[in-house]
Tab-separated table of C-alpha atoms in Angstrom:
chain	number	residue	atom	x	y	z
A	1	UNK	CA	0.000	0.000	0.000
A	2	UNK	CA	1.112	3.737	-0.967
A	3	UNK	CA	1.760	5.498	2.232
A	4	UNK	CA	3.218	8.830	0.870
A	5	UNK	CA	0.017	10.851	-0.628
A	6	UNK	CA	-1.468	14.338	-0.730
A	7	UNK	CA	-2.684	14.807	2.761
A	8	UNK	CA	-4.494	18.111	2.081
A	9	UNK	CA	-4.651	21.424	0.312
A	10	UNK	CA	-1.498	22.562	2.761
A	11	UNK	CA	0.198	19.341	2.613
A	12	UNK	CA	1.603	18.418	-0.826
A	13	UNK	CA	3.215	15.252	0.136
A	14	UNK	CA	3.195	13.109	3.382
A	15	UNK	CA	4.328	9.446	5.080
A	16	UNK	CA	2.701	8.628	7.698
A	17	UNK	CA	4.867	6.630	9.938
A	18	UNK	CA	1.631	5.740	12.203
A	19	UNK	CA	0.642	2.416	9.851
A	20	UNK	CA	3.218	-0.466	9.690
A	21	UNK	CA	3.790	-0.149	6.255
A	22	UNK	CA	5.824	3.147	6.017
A	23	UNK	CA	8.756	1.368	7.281
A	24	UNK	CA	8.731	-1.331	4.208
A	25	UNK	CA	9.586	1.204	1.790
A	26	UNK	CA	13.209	2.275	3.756
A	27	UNK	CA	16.728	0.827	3.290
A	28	UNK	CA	19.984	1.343	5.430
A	29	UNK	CA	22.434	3.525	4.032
A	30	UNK	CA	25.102	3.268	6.696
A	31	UNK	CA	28.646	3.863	7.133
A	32	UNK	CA	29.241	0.036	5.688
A	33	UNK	CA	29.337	1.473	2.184
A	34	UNK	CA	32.911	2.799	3.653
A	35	UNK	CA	34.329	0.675	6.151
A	36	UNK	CA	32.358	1.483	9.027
A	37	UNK	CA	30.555	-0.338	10.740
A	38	UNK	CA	27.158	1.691	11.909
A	39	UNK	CA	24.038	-0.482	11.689
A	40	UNK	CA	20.141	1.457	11.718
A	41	UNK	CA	16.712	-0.011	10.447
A	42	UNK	CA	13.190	1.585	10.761
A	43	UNK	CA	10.724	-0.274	12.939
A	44	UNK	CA	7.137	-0.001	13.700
A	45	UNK	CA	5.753	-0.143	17.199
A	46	UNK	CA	2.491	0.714	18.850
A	47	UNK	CA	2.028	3.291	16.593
A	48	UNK	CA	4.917	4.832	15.402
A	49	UNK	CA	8.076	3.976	13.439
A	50	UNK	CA	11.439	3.959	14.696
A	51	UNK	CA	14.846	5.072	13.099
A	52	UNK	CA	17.056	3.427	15.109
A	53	UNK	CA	20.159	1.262	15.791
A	54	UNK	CA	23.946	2.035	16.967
A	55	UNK	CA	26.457	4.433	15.725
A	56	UNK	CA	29.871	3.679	15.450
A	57	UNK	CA	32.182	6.156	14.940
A	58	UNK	CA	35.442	4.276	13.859
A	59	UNK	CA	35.987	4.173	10.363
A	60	UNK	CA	32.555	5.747	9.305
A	61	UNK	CA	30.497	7.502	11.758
A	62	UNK	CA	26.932	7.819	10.151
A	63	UNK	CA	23.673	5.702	10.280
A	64	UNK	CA	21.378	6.440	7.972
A	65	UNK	CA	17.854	5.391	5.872
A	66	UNK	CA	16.475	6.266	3.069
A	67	UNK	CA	13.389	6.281	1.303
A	68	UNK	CA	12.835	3.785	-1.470
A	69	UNK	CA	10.150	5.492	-3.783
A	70	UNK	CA	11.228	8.850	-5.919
A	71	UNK	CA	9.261	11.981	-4.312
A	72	UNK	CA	7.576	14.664	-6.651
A	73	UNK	CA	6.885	17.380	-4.866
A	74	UNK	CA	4.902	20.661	-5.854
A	75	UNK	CA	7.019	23.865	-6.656
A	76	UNK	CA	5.390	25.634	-3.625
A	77	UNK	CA	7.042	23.453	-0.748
A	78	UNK	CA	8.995	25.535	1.847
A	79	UNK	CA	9.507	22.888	4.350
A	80	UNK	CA	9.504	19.697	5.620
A	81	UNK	CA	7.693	18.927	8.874
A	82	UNK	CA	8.370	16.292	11.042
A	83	UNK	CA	6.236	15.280	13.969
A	84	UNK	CA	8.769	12.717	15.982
A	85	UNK	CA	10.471	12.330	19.289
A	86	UNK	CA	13.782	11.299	19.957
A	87	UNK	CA	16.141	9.618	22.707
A	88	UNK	CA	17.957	12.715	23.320
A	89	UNK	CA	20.950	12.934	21.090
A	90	UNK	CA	22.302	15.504	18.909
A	91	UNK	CA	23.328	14.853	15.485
A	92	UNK	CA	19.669	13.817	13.888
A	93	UNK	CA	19.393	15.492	10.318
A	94	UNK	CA	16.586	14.807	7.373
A	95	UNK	CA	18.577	14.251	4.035
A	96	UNK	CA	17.178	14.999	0.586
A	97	UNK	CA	18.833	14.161	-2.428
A	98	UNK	CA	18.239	16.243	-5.989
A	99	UNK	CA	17.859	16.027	-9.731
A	100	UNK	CA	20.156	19.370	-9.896
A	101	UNK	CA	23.076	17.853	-7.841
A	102	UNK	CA	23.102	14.031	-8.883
A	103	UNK	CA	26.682	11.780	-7.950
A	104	UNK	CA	25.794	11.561	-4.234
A	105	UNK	CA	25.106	15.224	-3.423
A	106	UNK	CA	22.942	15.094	-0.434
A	107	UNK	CA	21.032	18.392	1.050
A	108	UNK	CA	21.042	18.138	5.028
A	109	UNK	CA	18.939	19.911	7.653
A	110	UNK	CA	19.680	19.025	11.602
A	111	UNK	CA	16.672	18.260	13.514
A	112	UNK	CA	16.691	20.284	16.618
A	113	UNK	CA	17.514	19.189	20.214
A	114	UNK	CA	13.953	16.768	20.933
A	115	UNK	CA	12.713	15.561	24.331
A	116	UNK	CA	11.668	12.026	24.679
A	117	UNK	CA	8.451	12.835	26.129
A	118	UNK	CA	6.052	13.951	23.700
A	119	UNK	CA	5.645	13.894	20.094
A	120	UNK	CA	6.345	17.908	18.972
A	121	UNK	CA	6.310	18.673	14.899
A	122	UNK	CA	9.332	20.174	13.905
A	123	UNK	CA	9.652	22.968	10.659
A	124	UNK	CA	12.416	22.353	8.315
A	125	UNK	CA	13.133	25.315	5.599
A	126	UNK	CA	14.429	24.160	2.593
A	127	UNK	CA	16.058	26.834	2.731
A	128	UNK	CA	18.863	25.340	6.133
A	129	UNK	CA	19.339	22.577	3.818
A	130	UNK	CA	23.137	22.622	3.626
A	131	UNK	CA	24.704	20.780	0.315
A	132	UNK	CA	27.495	18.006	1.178
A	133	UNK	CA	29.209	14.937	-0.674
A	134	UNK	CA	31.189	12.160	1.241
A	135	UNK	CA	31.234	14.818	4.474
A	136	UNK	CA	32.403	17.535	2.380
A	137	UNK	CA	30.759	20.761	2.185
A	138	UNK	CA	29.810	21.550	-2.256
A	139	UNK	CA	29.222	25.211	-1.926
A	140	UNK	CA	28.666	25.645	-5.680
A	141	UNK	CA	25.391	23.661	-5.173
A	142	UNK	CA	22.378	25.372	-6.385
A	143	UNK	CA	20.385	26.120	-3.976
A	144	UNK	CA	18.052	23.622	-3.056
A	145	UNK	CA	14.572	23.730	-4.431
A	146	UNK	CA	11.442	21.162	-3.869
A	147	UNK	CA	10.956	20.870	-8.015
A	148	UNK	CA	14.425	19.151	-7.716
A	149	UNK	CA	14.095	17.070	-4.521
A	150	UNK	CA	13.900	13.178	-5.337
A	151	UNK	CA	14.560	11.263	-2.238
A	152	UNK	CA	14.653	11.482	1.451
A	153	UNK	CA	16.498	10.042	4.529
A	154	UNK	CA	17.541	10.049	8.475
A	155	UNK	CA	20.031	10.269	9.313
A	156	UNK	CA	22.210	9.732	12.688
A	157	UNK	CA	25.755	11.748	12.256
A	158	UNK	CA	29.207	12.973	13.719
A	159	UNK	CA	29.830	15.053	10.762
A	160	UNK	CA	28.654	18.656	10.584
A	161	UNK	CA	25.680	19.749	8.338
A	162	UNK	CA	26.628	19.845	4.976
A	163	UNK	CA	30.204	18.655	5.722
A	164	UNK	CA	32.574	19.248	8.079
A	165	UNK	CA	35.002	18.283	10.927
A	166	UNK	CA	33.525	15.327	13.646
A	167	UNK	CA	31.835	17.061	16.848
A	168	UNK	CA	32.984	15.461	19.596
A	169	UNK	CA	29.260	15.581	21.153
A	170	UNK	CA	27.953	13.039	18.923
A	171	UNK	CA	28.557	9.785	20.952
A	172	UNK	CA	28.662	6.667	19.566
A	173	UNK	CA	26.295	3.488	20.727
A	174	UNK	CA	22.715	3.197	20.466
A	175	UNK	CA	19.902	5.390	19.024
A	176	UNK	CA	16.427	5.637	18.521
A	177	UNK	CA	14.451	8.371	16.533
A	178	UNK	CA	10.570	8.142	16.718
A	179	UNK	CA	8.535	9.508	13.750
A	180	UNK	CA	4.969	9.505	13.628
A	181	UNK	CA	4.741	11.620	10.043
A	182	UNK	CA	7.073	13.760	7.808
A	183	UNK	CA	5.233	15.580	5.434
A	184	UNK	CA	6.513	18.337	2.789
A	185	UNK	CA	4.340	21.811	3.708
């Protein structure tokens, strides 16, 4: 079954992490495809779906899904909005990928600092997107756009946004990201 849809007249594109189904359509992108050796899966549980797993930060340092089907998204989106709690970390970032940048250009946006408590829905400007490739910052990227955007990820990372130096903050071991619904606004 489709889970990513038109939601409504301000939601041009949604997955709704609340059925079991949203995870199927997610692969691991981890630091393997290095030499690292960072594992991550999405799961479903009573009622929302996990991004989770362990980071390891020798030879790699990221953990990482992404989403199997392409996205088409109207010319209007400003944002992505994510309705999730997390486990406390820093270092959580949504990924997109684009038509304009293809070889492995990713566009990153950190998720801010999230309490474990409650669900709260996070705003995501395309516009903090920062452009990276292999942890390296590409600042003659265009700049991003949602005509352009063709996949999506989590992400779990020691690397600064759009490339960088390792922050010593991000700790390795084990993670968990809940996400109830990301949707493109």
């Amino acid at each position: 079954p489709a889970v990513a849809r038109a939601a409504s007249s301000d939601t041009s594109w949604t997955i709704d992490f609340t059925k079991a189904a949203a995870a199927d359509d997610w692969s691991a992108v981890d630091d393997r495809i290095m030499g690292g050796s960072s594992m991550s899966k999405l799961v479903y549980s009573d009622g929302s779906t996990s991004f989770q797993g362990e980071l390891i930060v020798e030879g790699g340092g990221f953990a990482s899904v992404r989403y199997g089907k392409e996205l088409v998204l109207a010319n209007d989106v400003e944002a992505f909005v994510l309705k999730a709690k997390s486990d406390g970390r820093l270092g959580y970032k949504l990924t997109v990928q684009t038509s304009a940048m293809p070889g492995g250009v990713s566009y990153q946006c950190l998720l801010p600092h999230m309490g474990s408590e409650e669900f709260a829905a996070v705003r995501l400007p395309l516009s903090t997107f920062k452009p990276s490739l292999r942890g390296r910052p590409v600042p003659d990227a265009p700049p991003l756009r949602a005509a352009d955007i063709r996949t999506i990820g989590l992400m779990l990372s020691r690397y600064e946004v759009g490339g960088g130096g390792a922050k010593a903050s991000i700790q390795p071991g084990g993670f968990r990201l809940q996400i109830q619904n990301i949707a493109a606004v």
